[in-house]
Amino acid sequence: MSITNTPTSNDACLSIVHSLMCHRQGGESETFAKRAIESLVKKLKEKKDELDSLITAITTNGAHPSKCVTIQRTLDGRLQVAGRKGFPHVIYARLWRWPDLHKNELKHVKYCQYAFDLKCDSVCVNPYHYERVVSPGIDLSGLTLQSSGQPTSILTGSHSDGLLQIASGPQPGPRQNGFTTQPATYHHNSTTTWTGSRTAAYTPTIPHHQNGHLQHHPPMHPGHYWPVHNELAFQPPISNHPAPEYWCSIAYFEMDVQVGETFKVPSSCPVVTVDGYVDPSGGDRFCLGQLSNVHRTEAIERARLHIGKGVQLECKGEGDVWVRCLSDHAVFVQSYYLDREAGRAPGDAVHKIYPSAYIKVFDLRQCHRQMQQQAATAQAAAAAQAAAVAGNIPGPGSVGGIAPAISLSAAAGIGVDDLRRLCILRMSFVKGWGPDYPRQSIKETPCWIEIHLHRALQLLDEVLHTMPIADPQPLD
């Protein structure tokens, strides 16, 4: 939400609650979060300066200094919300900062006058008046210090149950549980499990340890369209063509119908959020809640309610794309990159990304190589097919070259649309599709998005200029 739309203590409670809900971290259910925020806003309604401090702290992610935000301390020190009891500073720190926080991991900042540990009659619940520290009771032996490299991952599995997992950690011996281990560096903080014949599930792994603090999510990388990070540091751009004005465009669908206008993300906004809220869309945020559809069914309406905080798409380097699931529910992704990394044929698998997981879903260099290979194959096959139809390549059992022509038709049938699919990601909220689900196609899911990656499409134009291919023509 832009600064101009940020509410103040003079606004209605409902408006304030809605704004603060947009900034929750997704660790709690939407119902619990709403009850907790409503309770706090009502308690602060008569203390306007503290309510304004809370709004400022939450909507700016602690970027601006803020005062203590206090509520009355209860007899046992705990606060009851929606039938559950917990320490108030922990409840709100989990809600807005660290979803996986343990109650013993908080330490108040020096300037906080009403911190929980000070035993005052009032308790400060401003999440930005506390820091997260490693509890002495937490075993850190399994944590890996962040460095410029990616943590190695290994394939493990068992022949008996057909289950494949990808787990972070040091690489063991040459074989484990019947599978040859392979380094698989494409998961940043997630573990992968095959939950069905063609569905791979991605779940968050152990939090990162850095400077004595636990970080559930790796830090986002602010900057421009061409930032240089770690593995990209020594790679020159694939093309010298200037970056496109928009790095991606996002179309929203309900079943097989596009709803609303296509949303374009400027290259100046490398991180974009797609969520289910009703705020005006713009810049780095596409809100699906505001879009209307006269043909919307009750089932679609129910699914839309669970989009919540949705997903974050991040463009890194020249055009790689990472996804973080912010929703309380999993999202399902069609990604040729993940297909390849999982050893599956393109389009053969659906990838289920669980809440808080953060994974790479698109690699520009790999896509560019696939474009070049497929375009070259199609061009060569089309030329060979034409020669075969003309009878210039006689073969065993052929009549005028027809048999060889038919055998070449599959390769020659690669058209521009097939290459364009390499530059597109599809993602369904809440509901999956494929052989492991009742829905066979993403177009049967209630709410999904299609993401066109402009840098990849730009490279495709260059490939097609150097080796043009005709759209496939039927054989006479």
GROMACS .gro file of C-alpha atoms in nm:
model
  476
    1MET     CA    1   0.000   0.000   0.000
    2SER     CA    2   0.140   0.339  -0.092
    3ILE     CA    3   0.212   0.596   0.175
    4THR     CA    4  -0.080   0.810   0.055
    5ASN     CA    5  -0.323   0.524   0.125
    6THR     CA    6  -0.182   0.440   0.469
    7PRO     CA    7  -0.452   0.495   0.734
    8THR     CA    8  -0.415   0.703   1.050
    9SER     CA    9  -0.564   0.671   1.397
   10ASN     CA   10  -0.855   0.889   1.279
   11ASP     CA   11  -0.970   0.628   1.029
   12ALA     CA   12  -1.229   0.360   1.100
   13CYS     CA   13  -1.107   0.048   1.281
   14LEU     CA   14  -1.201  -0.165   0.980
   15SER     CA   15  -0.973   0.035   0.747
   16ILE     CA   16  -0.682   0.016   0.991
   17VAL     CA   17  -0.728  -0.359   1.045
   18HIS     CA   18  -0.743  -0.420   0.670
   19SER     CA   19  -0.422  -0.225   0.614
   20LEU     CA   20  -0.236  -0.405   0.894
   21MET     CA   21  -0.361  -0.744   0.769
   22CYS     CA   22  -0.182  -0.679   0.441
   23HIS     CA   23   0.152  -0.685   0.624
   24ARG     CA   24   0.115  -1.008   0.821
   25GLN     CA   25   0.374  -1.278   0.761
   26GLY     CA   26   0.141  -1.575   0.710
   27GLY     CA   27   0.236  -1.793   1.008
   28GLU     CA   28  -0.112  -1.779   1.163
   29SER     CA   29  -0.452  -1.843   1.009
   30GLU     CA   30  -0.629  -1.545   0.858
   31THR     CA   31  -0.908  -1.574   1.118
   32PHE     CA   32  -0.668  -1.568   1.413
   33ALA     CA   33  -0.465  -1.283   1.265
   34LYS     CA   34  -0.776  -1.072   1.207
   35ARG     CA   35  -0.903  -1.130   1.562
   36ALA     CA   36  -0.563  -1.041   1.711
   37ILE     CA   37  -0.529  -0.722   1.504
   38GLU     CA   38  -0.890  -0.615   1.569
   39SER     CA   39  -0.838  -0.664   1.943
   40LEU     CA   40  -0.521  -0.454   1.942
   41VAL     CA   41  -0.665  -0.172   1.729
   42LYS     CA   42  -0.970  -0.144   1.957
   43LYS     CA   43  -0.746  -0.126   2.265
   44LEU     CA   44  -0.542   0.154   2.104
   45LYS     CA   45  -0.833   0.357   1.964
   46GLU     CA   46  -0.822   0.593   2.262
   47LYS     CA   47  -0.442   0.623   2.245
   48LYS     CA   48  -0.409   0.779   1.902
   49ASP     CA   49  -0.036   0.850   1.920
   50GLU     CA   50   0.039   0.485   1.999
   51LEU     CA   51  -0.197   0.364   1.727
   52ASP     CA   52  -0.022   0.592   1.477
   53SER     CA   53   0.313   0.452   1.597
   54LEU     CA   54   0.188   0.098   1.533
   55ILE     CA   55   0.062   0.187   1.185
   56THR     CA   56   0.391   0.358   1.099
   57ALA     CA   57   0.603   0.070   1.229
   58ILE     CA   58   0.408  -0.201   1.047
   59THR     CA   59   0.345  -0.026   0.715
   60THR     CA   60   0.710   0.084   0.680
   61ASN     CA   61   0.856  -0.247   0.806
   62GLY     CA   62   1.029  -0.060   1.087
   63ALA     CA   63   1.204   0.182   0.853
   64HIS     CA   64   1.100   0.480   1.068
   65PRO     CA   65   1.146   0.518   1.446
   66SER     CA   66   0.828   0.449   1.643
   67LYS     CA   67   0.712   0.481   2.003
   68CYS     CA   68   0.604   0.208   2.241
   69VAL     CA   69   0.264   0.054   2.163
   70THR     CA   70   0.119  -0.062   2.493
   71ILE     CA   71  -0.164  -0.272   2.630
   72GLN     CA   72  -0.252  -0.354   2.991
   73ARG     CA   73  -0.052  -0.645   3.142
   74THR     CA   74  -0.277  -0.932   3.253
   75LEU     CA   75  -0.235  -1.121   3.582
   76ASP     CA   76  -0.048  -1.414   3.424
   77GLY     CA   77   0.115  -1.195   3.157
   78ARG     CA   78  -0.063  -1.374   2.873
   79LEU     CA   79  -0.318  -1.247   2.621
   80GLN     CA   80  -0.616  -1.451   2.502
   81VAL     CA   81  -0.708  -1.428   2.132
   82ALA     CA   82  -0.966  -1.651   1.961
   83GLY     CA   83  -0.955  -1.903   2.246
   84ARG     CA   84  -0.574  -1.921   2.254
   85LYS     CA   85  -0.339  -1.774   2.514
   86GLY     CA   86   0.009  -1.640   2.450
   87PHE     CA   87   0.252  -1.368   2.547
   88PRO     CA   88   0.130  -1.050   2.372
   89HIS     CA   89   0.469  -0.931   2.240
   90VAL     CA   90   0.531  -1.279   2.095
   91ILE     CA   91   0.186  -1.296   1.930
   92TYR     CA   92   0.235  -0.970   1.740
   93ALA     CA   93   0.602  -1.033   1.658
   94ARG     CA   94   0.498  -1.365   1.499
   95LEU     CA   95   0.215  -1.194   1.317
   96TRP     CA   96   0.420  -0.918   1.155
   97ARG     CA   97   0.785  -1.027   1.162
   98TRP     CA   98   0.880  -1.389   1.237
   99PRO     CA   99   0.609  -1.655   1.184
  100ASP     CA  100   0.826  -1.933   1.334
  101LEU     CA  101   0.933  -1.736   1.644
  102HIS     CA  102   0.990  -1.917   1.976
  103LYS     CA  103   0.881  -1.729   2.287
  104ASN     CA  104   1.234  -1.729   2.432
  105GLU     CA  105   1.395  -1.569   2.127
  106LEU     CA  106   1.292  -1.206   2.182
  107LYS     CA  107   1.506  -0.934   2.335
  108HIS     CA  108   1.381  -0.578   2.365
  109VAL     CA  109   1.573  -0.282   2.222
  110LYS     CA  110   1.731  -0.042   2.470
  111TYR     CA  111   1.492   0.245   2.406
  112CYS     CA  112   1.177   0.039   2.471
  113GLN     CA  113   1.030   0.168   2.802
  114TYR     CA  114   0.754  -0.090   2.845
  115ALA     CA  115   0.916  -0.411   2.723
  116PHE     CA  116   0.759  -0.734   2.846
  117ASP     CA  117   1.068  -0.825   3.053
  118LEU     CA  118   1.058  -0.492   3.244
  119LYS     CA  119   0.745  -0.611   3.430
  120CYS     CA  120   0.562  -0.278   3.396
  121ASP     CA  121   0.184  -0.250   3.430
  122SER     CA  122   0.172  -0.190   3.055
  123VAL     CA  123   0.338  -0.412   2.792
  124CYS     CA  124   0.487  -0.287   2.464
  125VAL     CA  125   0.375  -0.500   2.167
  126ASN     CA  126   0.548  -0.298   1.895
  127PRO     CA  127   0.722  -0.577   1.695
  128TYR     CA  128   1.001  -0.337   1.600
  129HIS     CA  129   1.090  -0.276   1.965
  130TYR     CA  130   1.219  -0.633   1.985
  131GLU     CA  131   1.507  -0.820   1.824
  132ARG     CA  132   1.525  -1.190   1.756
  133VAL     CA  133   1.815  -1.369   1.920
  134VAL     CA  134   1.917  -1.733   1.923
  135SER     CA  135   1.777  -1.911   2.224
  136PRO     CA  136   2.031  -2.114   2.430
  137GLY     CA  137   1.791  -2.406   2.401
  138ILE     CA  138   1.811  -2.427   2.020
  139ASP     CA  139   2.059  -2.667   1.864
  140LEU     CA  140   2.252  -2.476   1.598
  141SER     CA  141   2.463  -2.767   1.480
  142GLY     CA  142   2.243  -2.818   1.176
  143LEU     CA  143   2.243  -2.457   1.068
  144THR     CA  144   2.464  -2.338   0.784
  145LEU     CA  145   2.626  -1.994   0.789
  146GLN     CA  146   2.520  -1.792   0.487
  147SER     CA  147   2.797  -1.729   0.237
  148SER     CA  148   2.833  -1.628  -0.124
  149GLY     CA  149   2.763  -1.985  -0.235
  150GLN     CA  150   2.442  -2.186  -0.226
  151PRO     CA  151   2.407  -2.469   0.030
  152THR     CA  152   2.454  -2.806  -0.138
  153SER     CA  153   2.158  -3.037  -0.165
  154ILE     CA  154   2.130  -3.410  -0.216
  155LEU     CA  155   1.882  -3.646  -0.370
  156THR     CA  156   1.759  -3.913  -0.135
  157GLY     CA  157   1.493  -4.172  -0.182
  158SER     CA  158   1.363  -4.525  -0.151
  159HIS     CA  159   1.272  -4.766  -0.427
  160SER     CA  160   0.989  -4.912  -0.220
  161ASP     CA  161   0.770  -4.603  -0.187
  162GLY     CA  162   0.872  -4.408  -0.497
  163LEU     CA  163   0.937  -4.103  -0.280
  164LEU     CA  164   1.204  -3.854  -0.381
  165GLN     CA  165   1.322  -3.580  -0.148
  166ILE     CA  166   1.576  -3.305  -0.185
  167ALA     CA  167   1.733  -3.207   0.146
  168SER     CA  168   1.987  -2.936   0.225
  169GLY     CA  169   2.311  -3.033   0.392
  170PRO     CA  170   2.660  -3.170   0.332
  171GLN     CA  171   2.695  -3.419   0.048
  172PRO     CA  172   2.729  -3.780   0.174
  173GLY     CA  173   2.883  -4.083   0.006
  174PRO     CA  174   2.823  -4.191  -0.354
  175ARG     CA  175   2.496  -4.374  -0.284
  176GLN     CA  176   2.221  -4.336  -0.027
  177ASN     CA  177   1.895  -4.531   0.009
  178GLY     CA  178   1.943  -4.685  -0.333
  179PHE     CA  179   1.986  -4.357  -0.525
  180THR     CA  180   2.303  -4.205  -0.659
  181THR     CA  181   2.344  -3.869  -0.491
  182GLN     CA  182   2.365  -3.561  -0.711
  183PRO     CA  183   2.428  -3.198  -0.618
  184ALA     CA  184   2.104  -3.007  -0.675
  185THR     CA  185   2.156  -2.638  -0.606
  186TYR     CA  186   1.824  -2.510  -0.733
  187HIS     CA  187   1.640  -2.499  -0.392
  188HIS     CA  188   1.727  -2.191  -0.185
  189ASN     CA  189   1.539  -2.276   0.136
  190SER     CA  190   1.305  -2.560   0.051
  191THR     CA  191   1.276  -2.937   0.070
  192THR     CA  192   1.119  -3.126  -0.219
  193THR     CA  193   0.898  -3.435  -0.197
  194TRP     CA  194   0.717  -3.619  -0.476
  195THR     CA  195   0.363  -3.642  -0.337
  196GLY     CA  196   0.216  -3.812  -0.641
  197SER     CA  197   0.316  -3.946  -0.978
  198ARG     CA  198   0.363  -3.598  -1.124
  199THR     CA  199   0.340  -3.355  -0.829
  200ALA     CA  200   0.652  -3.224  -0.657
  201ALA     CA  201   0.602  -3.044  -0.323
  202TYR     CA  202   0.837  -2.772  -0.196
  203THR     CA  203   0.842  -2.695   0.178
  204PRO     CA  204   1.056  -2.447   0.377
  205THR     CA  205   1.367  -2.588   0.543
  206ILE     CA  206   1.544  -2.484   0.861
  207PRO     CA  207   1.585  -2.106   0.908
  208HIS     CA  208   1.917  -1.942   0.820
  209HIS     CA  209   2.158  -1.829   1.091
  210GLN     CA  210   2.328  -1.496   1.046
  211ASN     CA  211   2.492  -1.257   1.296
  212GLY     CA  212   2.340  -1.440   1.591
  213HIS     CA  213   1.987  -1.407   1.451
  214LEU     CA  214   1.759  -1.661   1.291
  215GLN     CA  215   1.612  -1.563   0.955
  216HIS     CA  216   1.315  -1.764   0.833
  217HIS     CA  217   1.341  -1.610   0.487
  218PRO     CA  218   1.657  -1.520   0.296
  219PRO     CA  219   1.675  -1.141   0.253
  220MET     CA  220   1.514  -0.989  -0.052
  221HIS     CA  221   1.747  -0.817  -0.297
  222PRO     CA  222   1.637  -0.460  -0.361
  223GLY     CA  223   1.781  -0.286  -0.662
  224HIS     CA  224   1.736  -0.258  -1.034
  225TYR     CA  225   1.667  -0.497  -1.318
  226TRP     CA  226   2.033  -0.583  -1.360
  227PRO     CA  227   2.162  -0.650  -1.004
  228VAL     CA  228   2.463  -0.881  -0.981
  229HIS     CA  229   2.441  -1.158  -0.718
  230ASN     CA  230   2.669  -1.445  -0.622
  231GLU     CA  231   2.635  -1.701  -0.902
  232LEU     CA  232   2.566  -1.427  -1.158
  233ALA     CA  233   2.876  -1.224  -1.073
  234PHE     CA  234   3.097  -1.349  -1.359
  235GLN     CA  235   2.833  -1.401  -1.627
  236PRO     CA  236   2.809  -1.137  -1.901
  237PRO     CA  237   2.460  -1.052  -2.028
  238ILE     CA  238   2.321  -1.295  -2.285
  239SER     CA  239   2.229  -1.002  -2.507
  240ASN     CA  240   2.339  -0.640  -2.532
  241HIS     CA  241   1.985  -0.538  -2.618
  242PRO     CA  242   1.855  -0.287  -2.357
  243ALA     CA  243   1.632  -0.428  -2.084
  244PRO     CA  244   1.259  -0.410  -2.161
  245GLU     CA  245   1.047  -0.141  -1.994
  246TYR     CA  246   0.849  -0.411  -1.812
  247TRP     CA  247   1.018  -0.730  -1.689
  248CYS     CA  248   0.694  -0.931  -1.686
  249SER     CA  249   0.320  -0.910  -1.747
  250ILE     CA  250   0.067  -1.104  -1.540
  251ALA     CA  251  -0.278  -1.214  -1.657
  252TYR     CA  252  -0.534  -1.344  -1.405
  253PHE     CA  253  -0.777  -1.623  -1.498
  254GLU     CA  254  -1.076  -1.794  -1.342
  255MET     CA  255  -1.111  -2.134  -1.509
  256ASP     CA  256  -1.054  -2.056  -1.880
  257VAL     CA  257  -1.161  -1.690  -1.868
  258GLN     CA  258  -0.923  -1.397  -1.822
  259VAL     CA  259  -1.052  -1.155  -1.559
  260GLY     CA  260  -0.940  -0.792  -1.562
  261GLU     CA  261  -0.659  -0.630  -1.757
  262THR     CA  262  -0.310  -0.775  -1.792
  263PHE     CA  263  -0.084  -0.628  -1.521
  264LYS     CA  264   0.262  -0.509  -1.633
  265VAL     CA  265   0.550  -0.491  -1.385
  266PRO     CA  266   0.809  -0.218  -1.451
  267SER     CA  267   1.175  -0.321  -1.465
  268SER     CA  268   1.231  -0.071  -1.183
  269CYS     CA  269   1.029  -0.305  -0.955
  270PRO     CA  270   1.221  -0.637  -0.946
  271VAL     CA  271   0.991  -0.772  -0.674
  272VAL     CA  272   0.615  -0.788  -0.730
  273THR     CA  273   0.341  -0.921  -0.500
  274VAL     CA  274   0.024  -1.085  -0.634
  275ASP     CA  275  -0.233  -1.111  -0.352
  276GLY     CA  276  -0.605  -1.150  -0.288
  277TYR     CA  277  -0.670  -0.810  -0.130
  278VAL     CA  278  -0.882  -0.527  -0.263
  279ASP     CA  279  -0.637  -0.237  -0.267
  280PRO     CA  280  -0.576  -0.060  -0.599
  281SER     CA  281  -0.311  -0.237  -0.804
  282GLY     CA  282  -0.002  -0.052  -0.918
  283GLY     CA  283   0.376  -0.063  -0.939
  284ASP     CA  284   0.491  -0.364  -0.741
  285ARG     CA  285   0.151  -0.501  -0.633
  286PHE     CA  286  -0.128  -0.677  -0.825
  287CYS     CA  287  -0.441  -0.714  -0.608
  288LEU     CA  288  -0.681  -0.979  -0.735
  289GLY     CA  289  -0.952  -0.915  -0.474
  290GLN     CA  290  -1.078  -0.606  -0.653
  291LEU     CA  291  -1.142  -0.784  -0.986
  292SER     CA  292  -1.504  -0.864  -1.071
  293ASN     CA  293  -1.642  -1.142  -1.290
  294VAL     CA  294  -2.014  -1.175  -1.366
  295HIS     CA  295  -1.966  -1.547  -1.437
  296ARG     CA  296  -1.791  -1.617  -1.105
  297THR     CA  297  -1.921  -1.931  -0.933
  298GLU     CA  298  -1.949  -2.001  -0.561
  299ALA     CA  299  -1.656  -2.246  -0.584
  300ILE     CA  300  -1.435  -1.978  -0.741
  301GLU     CA  301  -1.543  -1.727  -0.476
  302ARG     CA  302  -1.447  -1.973  -0.200
  303ALA     CA  303  -1.105  -2.038  -0.354
  304ARG     CA  304  -1.038  -1.664  -0.396
  305LEU     CA  305  -1.090  -1.614  -0.021
  306HIS     CA  306  -0.783  -1.830   0.043
  307ILE     CA  307  -0.540  -1.640  -0.184
  308GLY     CA  308  -0.460  -1.409   0.108
  309LYS     CA  309  -0.107  -1.265   0.090
  310GLY     CA  310  -0.051  -1.460  -0.231
  311VAL     CA  311   0.296  -1.484  -0.380
  312GLN     CA  312   0.602  -1.272  -0.437
  313LEU     CA  313   0.783  -1.291  -0.772
  314GLU     CA  314   1.142  -1.172  -0.779
  315CYS     CA  315   1.350  -1.102  -1.091
  316LYS     CA  316   1.722  -1.156  -1.035
  317GLY     CA  317   2.014  -1.084  -1.262
  318GLU     CA  318   1.929  -1.058  -1.630
  319GLY     CA  319   1.599  -1.242  -1.596
  320ASP     CA  320   1.598  -1.538  -1.354
  321VAL     CA  321   1.277  -1.562  -1.150
  322TRP     CA  322   1.223  -1.677  -0.791
  323VAL     CA  323   0.891  -1.731  -0.611
  324ARG     CA  324   0.805  -1.699  -0.244
  325CYS     CA  325   0.468  -1.830  -0.123
  326LEU     CA  326   0.325  -1.576   0.124
  327SER     CA  327  -0.021  -1.733   0.136
  328ASP     CA  328  -0.146  -1.967   0.409
  329HIS     CA  329  -0.217  -2.215   0.128
  330ALA     CA  330   0.014  -2.377  -0.126
  331VAL     CA  331   0.043  -2.257  -0.485
  332PHE     CA  332   0.098  -2.485  -0.785
  333VAL     CA  333   0.346  -2.395  -1.057
  334GLN     CA  334   0.412  -2.504  -1.414
  335SER     CA  335   0.784  -2.445  -1.465
  336TYR     CA  336   1.004  -2.599  -1.736
  337TYR     CA  337   1.306  -2.508  -1.524
  338LEU     CA  338   1.184  -2.713  -1.226
  339ASP     CA  339   1.081  -2.994  -1.465
  340ARG     CA  340   1.436  -3.011  -1.596
  341GLU     CA  341   1.595  -2.992  -1.251
  342ALA     CA  342   1.368  -3.272  -1.131
  343GLY     CA  343   1.462  -3.487  -1.432
  344ARG     CA  344   1.115  -3.472  -1.585
  345ALA     CA  345   1.004  -3.397  -1.941
  346PRO     CA  346   0.895  -3.035  -2.005
  347GLY     CA  347   0.536  -2.988  -1.887
  348ASP     CA  348   0.529  -3.333  -1.726
  349ALA     CA  349   0.510  -3.224  -1.361
  350VAL     CA  350   0.321  -2.978  -1.141
  351HIS     CA  351   0.522  -2.819  -0.861
  352LYS     CA  352   0.347  -2.753  -0.529
  353ILE     CA  353   0.504  -2.468  -0.333
  354TYR     CA  354   0.408  -2.462   0.034
  355PRO     CA  355   0.368  -2.147   0.250
  356SER     CA  356   0.699  -1.967   0.320
  357ALA     CA  357   0.895  -2.173   0.063
  358TYR     CA  358   1.125  -1.968  -0.163
  359ILE     CA  359   1.251  -2.130  -0.483
  360LYS     CA  360   1.386  -2.053  -0.827
  361VAL     CA  361   1.132  -2.124  -1.101
  362PHE     CA  362   1.294  -1.980  -1.413
  363ASP     CA  363   1.651  -1.967  -1.545
  364LEU     CA  364   1.708  -1.729  -1.838
  365ARG     CA  365   2.027  -1.896  -1.968
  366GLN     CA  366   1.872  -2.240  -1.965
  367CYS     CA  367   1.566  -2.103  -2.145
  368HIS     CA  368   1.788  -1.934  -2.407
  369ARG     CA  369   1.974  -2.259  -2.472
  370GLN     CA  370   1.644  -2.445  -2.513
  371MET     CA  371   1.521  -2.182  -2.758
  372GLN     CA  372   1.833  -2.211  -2.971
  373GLN     CA  373   1.829  -2.591  -2.968
  374GLN     CA  374   1.458  -2.621  -3.051
  375ALA     CA  375   1.471  -2.353  -3.321
  376ALA     CA  376   1.774  -2.518  -3.482
  377THR     CA  377   1.608  -2.861  -3.464
  378ALA     CA  378   1.284  -2.730  -3.614
  379GLN     CA  379   1.467  -2.548  -3.892
  380ALA     CA  380   1.676  -2.853  -3.985
  381ALA     CA  381   1.378  -3.088  -3.965
  382ALA     CA  382   1.162  -2.862  -4.179
  383ALA     CA  383   1.432  -2.852  -4.447
  384ALA     CA  384   1.471  -3.230  -4.434
  385GLN     CA  385   1.094  -3.275  -4.448
  386ALA     CA  386   1.066  -3.056  -4.755
  387ALA     CA  387   1.340  -3.256  -4.926
  388ALA     CA  388   1.173  -3.583  -4.826
  389VAL     CA  389   0.833  -3.475  -4.960
  390ALA     CA  390   1.004  -3.386  -5.287
  391GLY     CA  391   1.139  -3.740  -5.298
  392ASN     CA  392   1.502  -3.642  -5.261
  393ILE     CA  393   1.563  -3.869  -4.959
  394PRO     CA  394   1.444  -4.216  -5.061
  395GLY     CA  395   1.454  -4.476  -4.787
  396PRO     CA  396   1.353  -4.837  -4.717
  397GLY     CA  397   0.980  -4.883  -4.762
  398SER     CA  398   0.927  -4.527  -4.877
  399VAL     CA  399   0.704  -4.431  -5.165
  400GLY     CA  400   0.821  -4.105  -5.312
  401GLY     CA  401   0.978  -4.014  -4.979
  402ILE     CA  402   0.648  -4.003  -4.786
  403ALA     CA  403   0.750  -4.235  -4.500
  404PRO     CA  404   1.061  -4.033  -4.405
  405ALA     CA  405   0.854  -3.716  -4.423
  406ILE     CA  406   0.612  -3.851  -4.164
  407SER     CA  407   0.896  -3.950  -3.931
  408LEU     CA  408   1.034  -3.596  -3.950
  409SER     CA  409   0.699  -3.425  -3.899
  410ALA     CA  410   0.718  -3.420  -3.517
  411ALA     CA  411   1.047  -3.228  -3.514
  412ALA     CA  412   0.936  -3.002  -3.796
  413GLY     CA  413   0.613  -2.933  -3.608
  414ILE     CA  414   0.784  -2.708  -3.353
  415GLY     CA  415   0.636  -2.362  -3.406
  416VAL     CA  416   0.676  -2.015  -3.258
  417ASP     CA  417   0.403  -2.085  -3.001
  418ASP     CA  418   0.602  -2.382  -2.869
  419LEU     CA  419   0.904  -2.158  -2.819
  420ARG     CA  420   0.694  -1.887  -2.655
  421ARG     CA  421   0.582  -2.140  -2.392
  422LEU     CA  422   0.942  -2.153  -2.271
  423CYS     CA  423   0.904  -1.786  -2.170
  424ILE     CA  424   0.583  -1.833  -1.968
  425LEU     CA  425   0.511  -1.941  -1.609
  426ARG     CA  426   0.169  -2.054  -1.490
  427MET     CA  427   0.063  -2.062  -1.128
  428SER     CA  428  -0.260  -2.175  -0.958
  429PHE     CA  429  -0.369  -2.057  -0.614
  430VAL     CA  430  -0.503  -2.312  -0.362
  431LYS     CA  431  -0.600  -2.585  -0.613
  432GLY     CA  432  -0.369  -2.820  -0.804
  433TRP     CA  433  -0.413  -2.994  -1.137
  434GLY     CA  434  -0.271  -3.287  -1.328
  435PRO     CA  435  -0.284  -3.667  -1.293
  436ASP     CA  436  -0.283  -3.644  -0.912
  437TYR     CA  437  -0.589  -3.416  -0.899
  438PRO     CA  438  -0.948  -3.417  -1.031
  439ARG     CA  439  -0.857  -3.122  -1.255
  440GLN     CA  440  -0.651  -3.228  -1.556
  441SER     CA  441  -0.561  -2.878  -1.679
  442ILE     CA  442  -0.478  -2.548  -1.510
  443LYS     CA  443  -0.775  -2.407  -1.703
  444GLU     CA  444  -0.999  -2.615  -1.475
  445THR     CA  445  -0.864  -2.448  -1.159
  446PRO     CA  446  -1.064  -2.165  -0.999
  447CYS     CA  447  -0.799  -1.892  -0.988
  448TRP     CA  448  -0.460  -1.883  -1.158
  449ILE     CA  449  -0.213  -1.648  -1.322
  450GLU     CA  450  -0.001  -1.659  -1.637
  451ILE     CA  451   0.331  -1.473  -1.625
  452HIS     CA  452   0.498  -1.366  -1.950
  453LEU     CA  453   0.870  -1.295  -1.902
  454HIS     CA  454   0.968  -1.009  -2.130
  455ARG     CA  455   1.345  -1.049  -2.132
  456ALA     CA  456   1.304  -1.412  -2.238
  457LEU     CA  457   1.058  -1.307  -2.511
  458GLN     CA  458   1.308  -1.044  -2.622
  459LEU     CA  459   1.576  -1.313  -2.656
  460LEU     CA  460   1.330  -1.533  -2.847
  461ASP     CA  461   1.283  -1.254  -3.102
  462GLU     CA  462   1.660  -1.244  -3.151
  463VAL     CA  463   1.678  -1.623  -3.193
  464LEU     CA  464   1.397  -1.618  -3.449
  465HIS     CA  465   1.569  -1.341  -3.645
  466THR     CA  466   1.889  -1.545  -3.670
  467MET     CA  467   1.716  -1.877  -3.749
  468PRO     CA  468   1.355  -1.813  -3.858
  469ILE     CA  469   1.116  -2.105  -3.842
  470ALA     CA  470   0.781  -2.133  -4.014
  471ASP     CA  471   0.470  -2.229  -3.825
  472PRO     CA  472   0.406  -2.602  -3.877
  473GLN     CA  473   0.214  -2.683  -4.196
  474PRO     CA  474   0.000  -2.997  -4.236
  475LEU     CA  475   0.119  -3.256  -4.483
  476ASP     CA  476  -0.078  -3.271  -4.808
   0.00000   0.00000   0.00000
